[in-house]
């Protein structure tokens, strides 16, 4: 394994684990706050017990998210020093503000966890809301930094005069860098994805407990709160996906072409479902084609021209196979979750007898991993589809790599650390779910 692949693999591993912890940490506080609100309004102890149970889960994911996020911050400097040297002063503001949001979240979580029967009831509830809002802000700010890598802004760039020299970054504007052209579409898409993945995963776990007939009232109320969040977000997600697709088609035509395995520039380009790209022969096999739909998706016009990979220089072409397959996985799972969400909302609104049907609960159990697989696939599209650039059309990933040798060993060590961390988290969550009936107040 060469150093570039090892460094990219280590970042992919770290981000792949962190994004799961971060998404759950962003979203579960809202479940917790809604359950807490219902307890304050109704006095039903089941909601109080549910709030306490979820707050412990929030604490677990806050801790693991903080650790894995800190590792990512160090990795940016250690593995990609030239990137941080030039990019740090430009897009440092969202990282700084993310640190502020993190501290607010930590303080509010401390108030919430230790404020039971010590603080005013409504102020105590408000601290839980602050945990959710600050966690959400933290996630959006990090996504803004990533969006800057896809859509660099907030500076004037003078290319190097000779090979081997550095370009110059002048007239830096951190506000323009943070609110770059990609930040809104990426932040919206990622936020909804976090609610979809966490909503369905949490609802699925509680659905499993209902099927096993364990503490049914507790898990039923938990299931319905999580399912509503997940279902609504899943139905809204295609709207954000359409916004993101049009944005990528405009700013990053190479990534868009790789996502769709669109090898030849054409008008009335077909949208493909499935398919296996052959990068050597520049063709897509075994795909279902929907005529004109790709042109409409990209530009809102079924007759519009869509740039293909034939117009992208060979040394700037992203890996097509990985990008296309990841995109298909993301979209396919998103559609399945959207349909499941629609079924649940129909059941809650019109067909309430469905809510207790085993088939509906089993759908949610099957959906437990789907949202997070879709998120991992989506980030694969975002990062692999941008290659060979670390800063789009300005700095190549290979040029930002540290000269330090032995990165492969670092990758192996971090792999072991993250696997161990995941085992610990799963064990703690399993123990927490198993102990629910015994550790809380009785009606």
GROMACS .gro file of N, CA and C in nm, residues 100-175:
model
  228
  100UNK      N    1  -1.681   2.630   1.909
  100UNK     CA    2  -1.769   2.702   2.002
  100UNK      C    3  -1.900   2.627   2.022
  101UNK      N    4  -1.959   2.579   1.911
  101UNK     CA    5  -2.083   2.502   1.921
  101UNK      C    6  -2.063   2.375   2.004
  102UNK      N    7  -1.947   2.314   1.987
  102UNK     CA    8  -1.915   2.192   2.064
  102UNK      C    9  -1.910   2.221   2.213
  103UNK      N   10  -1.847   2.332   2.252
  103UNK     CA   11  -1.838   2.367   2.394
  103UNK      C   12  -1.977   2.397   2.451
  104UNK      N   13  -2.060   2.468   2.375
  104UNK     CA   14  -2.197   2.496   2.421
  104UNK      C   15  -2.273   2.365   2.440
  105UNK      N   16  -2.256   2.273   2.345
  105UNK     CA   17  -2.322   2.143   2.354
  105UNK      C   18  -2.277   2.067   2.479
  106UNK      N   19  -2.147   2.069   2.506
  106UNK     CA   20  -2.094   1.998   2.622
  106UNK      C   21  -2.150   2.057   2.752
  107UNK      N   22  -2.154   2.190   2.762
  107UNK     CA   23  -2.206   2.255   2.883
  107UNK      C   24  -2.354   2.224   2.901
  108UNK      N   25  -2.432   2.236   2.792
  108UNK     CA   26  -2.575   2.210   2.800
  108UNK      C   27  -2.603   2.065   2.835
  109UNK      N   28  -2.523   1.972   2.780
  109UNK     CA   29  -2.542   1.830   2.812
  109UNK      C   30  -2.514   1.804   2.959
  110UNK      N   31  -2.410   1.870   3.013
  110UNK     CA   32  -2.381   1.855   3.156
  110UNK      C   33  -2.497   1.904   3.241
  111UNK      N   34  -2.553   2.021   3.206
  111UNK     CA   35  -2.671   2.071   3.278
  111UNK      C   36  -2.786   1.971   3.271
  112UNK      N   37  -2.807   1.914   3.152
  112UNK     CA   38  -2.922   1.825   3.135
  112UNK      C   39  -2.903   1.696   3.213
  113UNK      N   40  -2.787   1.634   3.203
  113UNK     CA   41  -2.766   1.505   3.268
  113UNK      C   42  -2.772   1.515   3.419
  114UNK      N   43  -2.720   1.625   3.476
  114UNK     CA   44  -2.713   1.637   3.621
  114UNK      C   45  -2.819   1.732   3.677
  115UNK      N   46  -2.912   1.776   3.591
  115UNK     CA   47  -3.012   1.873   3.635
  115UNK      C   48  -3.144   1.815   3.681
  116UNK      N   49  -3.158   1.682   3.673
  116UNK     CA   50  -3.284   1.622   3.716
  116UNK      C   51  -3.310   1.654   3.863
  117UNK      N   52  -3.428   1.711   3.891
  117UNK     CA   53  -3.472   1.745   4.027
  117UNK      C   54  -3.384   1.851   4.092
  118UNK      N   55  -3.296   1.916   4.016
  118UNK     CA   56  -3.212   2.023   4.070
  118UNK      C   57  -3.243   2.158   4.005
  119UNK      N   58  -3.286   2.155   3.877
  119UNK     CA   59  -3.314   2.277   3.803
  119UNK      C   60  -3.465   2.294   3.784
  120UNK      N   61  -3.504   2.416   3.752
  120UNK     CA   62  -3.642   2.440   3.712
  120UNK      C   63  -3.678   2.345   3.597
  121UNK      N   64  -3.797   2.286   3.603
  121UNK     CA   65  -3.834   2.181   3.506
  121UNK      C   66  -3.823   2.228   3.363
  122UNK      N   67  -3.871   2.349   3.333
  122UNK     CA   68  -3.869   2.396   3.195
  122UNK      C   69  -3.731   2.443   3.154
  123UNK      N   70  -3.654   2.497   3.250
  123UNK     CA   71  -3.515   2.532   3.214
  123UNK      C   72  -3.436   2.405   3.186
  124UNK      N   73  -3.463   2.302   3.263
  124UNK     CA   74  -3.397   2.173   3.240
  124UNK      C   75  -3.428   2.121   3.100
  125UNK      N   76  -3.556   2.130   3.061
  125UNK     CA   77  -3.594   2.089   2.926
  125UNK      C   78  -3.522   2.175   2.821
  126UNK      N   79  -3.513   2.305   2.847
  126UNK     CA   80  -3.449   2.396   2.751
  126UNK      C   81  -3.302   2.359   2.730
  127UNK      N   82  -3.233   2.313   2.834
  127UNK     CA   83  -3.092   2.274   2.816
  127UNK      C   84  -3.082   2.155   2.720
  128UNK      N   85  -3.181   2.067   2.721
  128UNK     CA   86  -3.182   1.956   2.625
  128UNK      C   87  -3.201   2.005   2.483
  129UNK      N   88  -3.288   2.107   2.466
  129UNK     CA   89  -3.306   2.166   2.334
  129UNK      C   90  -3.176   2.228   2.285
  130UNK      N   91  -3.103   2.294   2.376
  130UNK     CA   92  -2.975   2.356   2.339
  130UNK      C   93  -2.875   2.250   2.296
  131UNK      N   94  -2.876   2.134   2.360
  131UNK     CA   95  -2.788   2.024   2.318
  131UNK      C   96  -2.815   1.991   2.171
  132UNK      N   97  -2.942   1.980   2.134
  132UNK     CA   98  -2.977   1.948   1.997
  132UNK      C   99  -2.938   2.057   1.899
  133UNK      N  100  -2.971   2.182   1.932
  133UNK     CA  101  -2.943   2.293   1.841
  133UNK      C  102  -2.793   2.314   1.822
  134UNK      N  103  -2.716   2.305   1.930
  134UNK     CA  104  -2.571   2.324   1.917
  134UNK      C  105  -2.506   2.209   1.843
  135UNK      N  106  -2.556   2.086   1.865
  135UNK     CA  107  -2.504   1.972   1.790
  135UNK      C  108  -2.534   1.984   1.642
  136UNK      N  109  -2.655   2.030   1.610
  136UNK     CA  110  -2.693   2.051   1.470
  136UNK      C  111  -2.606   2.159   1.407
  137UNK      N  112  -2.584   2.269   1.479
  137UNK     CA  113  -2.499   2.377   1.427
  137UNK      C  114  -2.357   2.327   1.404
  138UNK      N  115  -2.309   2.244   1.496
  138UNK     CA  116  -2.174   2.189   1.482
  138UNK      C  117  -2.161   2.107   1.354
  139UNK      N  118  -2.259   2.024   1.327
  139UNK     CA  119  -2.255   1.943   1.206
  139UNK      C  120  -2.262   2.027   1.079
  140UNK      N  121  -2.347   2.128   1.079
  140UNK     CA  122  -2.360   2.215   0.961
  140UNK      C  123  -2.231   2.290   0.934
  141UNK      N  124  -2.164   2.335   1.040
  141UNK     CA  125  -2.039   2.410   1.023
  141UNK      C  126  -1.928   2.321   0.965
  142UNK      N  127  -1.922   2.196   1.010
  142UNK     CA  128  -1.822   2.104   0.954
  142UNK      C  129  -1.852   2.077   0.807
  143UNK      N  130  -1.979   2.061   0.773
  143UNK     CA  131  -2.016   2.038   0.633
  143UNK      C  132  -1.981   2.161   0.549
  144UNK      N  133  -1.994   2.282   0.606
  144UNK     CA  134  -1.957   2.404   0.534
  144UNK      C  135  -1.809   2.401   0.497
  145UNK      N  136  -1.725   2.349   0.588
  145UNK     CA  137  -1.582   2.338   0.559
  145UNK      C  138  -1.558   2.238   0.447
  146UNK      N  139  -1.628   2.126   0.449
  146UNK     CA  140  -1.614   2.029   0.341
  146UNK      C  141  -1.666   2.085   0.209
  147UNK      N  142  -1.775   2.162   0.216
  147UNK     CA  143  -1.832   2.222   0.094
  147UNK      C  144  -1.731   2.316   0.030
  148UNK      N  145  -1.650   2.384   0.113
  148UNK     CA  146  -1.548   2.473   0.060
  148UNK      C  147  -1.447   2.397  -0.025
  149UNK      N  148  -1.416   2.273   0.013
  149UNK     CA  149  -1.323   2.192  -0.065
  149UNK      C  150  -1.382   2.160  -0.202
  150UNK      N  151  -1.515   2.150  -0.209
  150UNK     CA  152  -1.582   2.124  -0.337
  150UNK      C  153  -1.609   2.250  -0.417
  151UNK      N  154  -1.618   2.363  -0.347
  151UNK     CA  155  -1.649   2.490  -0.413
  151UNK      C  156  -1.566   2.600  -0.348
  152UNK      N  157  -1.436   2.604  -0.376
  152UNK     CA  158  -1.348   2.703  -0.310
  152UNK      C  159  -1.395   2.845  -0.336
  153UNK      N  160  -1.397   2.926  -0.230
  153UNK     CA  161  -1.441   3.065  -0.241
  153UNK      C  162  -1.373   3.145  -0.130
  154UNK      N  163  -1.384   3.277  -0.139
  154UNK     CA  164  -1.332   3.363  -0.034
  154UNK      C  165  -1.185   3.398  -0.048
  155UNK      N  166  -1.129   3.390  -0.169
  155UNK     CA  167  -0.989   3.426  -0.191
  155UNK      C  168  -0.965   3.441  -0.341
  156UNK      N  169  -0.857   3.508  -0.372
  156UNK     CA  170  -0.808   3.514  -0.510
  156UNK      C  171  -0.685   3.426  -0.520
  157UNK      N  172  -0.680   3.345  -0.624
  157UNK     CA  173  -0.571   3.248  -0.638
  157UNK      C  174  -0.485   3.283  -0.759
  158UNK      N  175  -0.355   3.291  -0.735
  158UNK     CA  176  -0.258   3.313  -0.842
  158UNK      C  177  -0.180   3.183  -0.860
  159UNK      N  178  -0.194   3.115  -0.973
  159UNK     CA  179  -0.126   2.986  -0.993
  159UNK      C  180   0.025   3.001  -0.983
  160UNK      N  181   0.097   2.891  -0.953
  160UNK     CA  182   0.243   2.897  -0.943
  160UNK      C  183   0.307   2.933  -1.077
  161UNK      N  184   0.416   3.006  -1.069
  161UNK     CA  185   0.485   3.050  -1.191
  161UNK      C  186   0.561   2.936  -1.256
  162UNK      N  187   0.600   2.837  -1.176
  162UNK     CA  188   0.678   2.724  -1.229
  162UNK      C  189   0.638   2.597  -1.154
  163UNK      N  190   0.656   2.481  -1.219
  163UNK     CA  191   0.626   2.354  -1.151
  163UNK      C  192   0.705   2.341  -1.021
  164UNK      N  193   0.639   2.289  -0.917
  164UNK     CA  194   0.705   2.271  -0.789
  164UNK      C  195   0.688   2.388  -0.695
  165UNK      N  196   0.646   2.501  -0.746
  165UNK     CA  197   0.624   2.617  -0.660
  165UNK      C  198   0.479   2.620  -0.613
  166UNK      N  199   0.453   2.700  -0.508
  166UNK     CA  200   0.319   2.713  -0.456
  166UNK      C  201   0.249   2.833  -0.518
  167UNK      N  202   0.118   2.820  -0.536
  167UNK     CA  203   0.040   2.936  -0.578
  167UNK      C  204   0.019   3.030  -0.461
  168UNK      N  205  -0.037   3.146  -0.489
  168UNK     CA  206  -0.061   3.246  -0.385
  168UNK      C  207  -0.211   3.261  -0.361
  169UNK      N  208  -0.248   3.273  -0.233
  169UNK     CA  209  -0.386   3.291  -0.192
  169UNK      C  210  -0.399   3.431  -0.133
  170UNK      N  211  -0.469   3.520  -0.205
  170UNK     CA  212  -0.475   3.661  -0.168
  170UNK      C  213  -0.620   3.703  -0.142
  171UNK      N  214  -0.634   3.819  -0.075
  171UNK     CA  215  -0.765   3.880  -0.050
  171UNK      C  216  -0.861   3.781   0.016
  172UNK      N  217  -0.818   3.722   0.125
  172UNK     CA  218  -0.896   3.618   0.194
  172UNK      C  219  -1.018   3.679   0.262
  173UNK      N  220  -1.134   3.616   0.241
  173UNK     CA  221  -1.261   3.657   0.302
  173UNK      C  222  -1.323   3.534   0.367
  174UNK      N  223  -1.304   3.515   0.500
  174UNK     CA  224  -1.354   3.393   0.566
  174UNK      C  225  -1.506   3.376   0.558
  175UNK      N  226  -1.580   3.488   0.558
  175UNK     CA  227  -1.726   3.476   0.550
  175UNK      C  228  -1.768   3.419   0.415
   0.00000   0.00000   0.00000
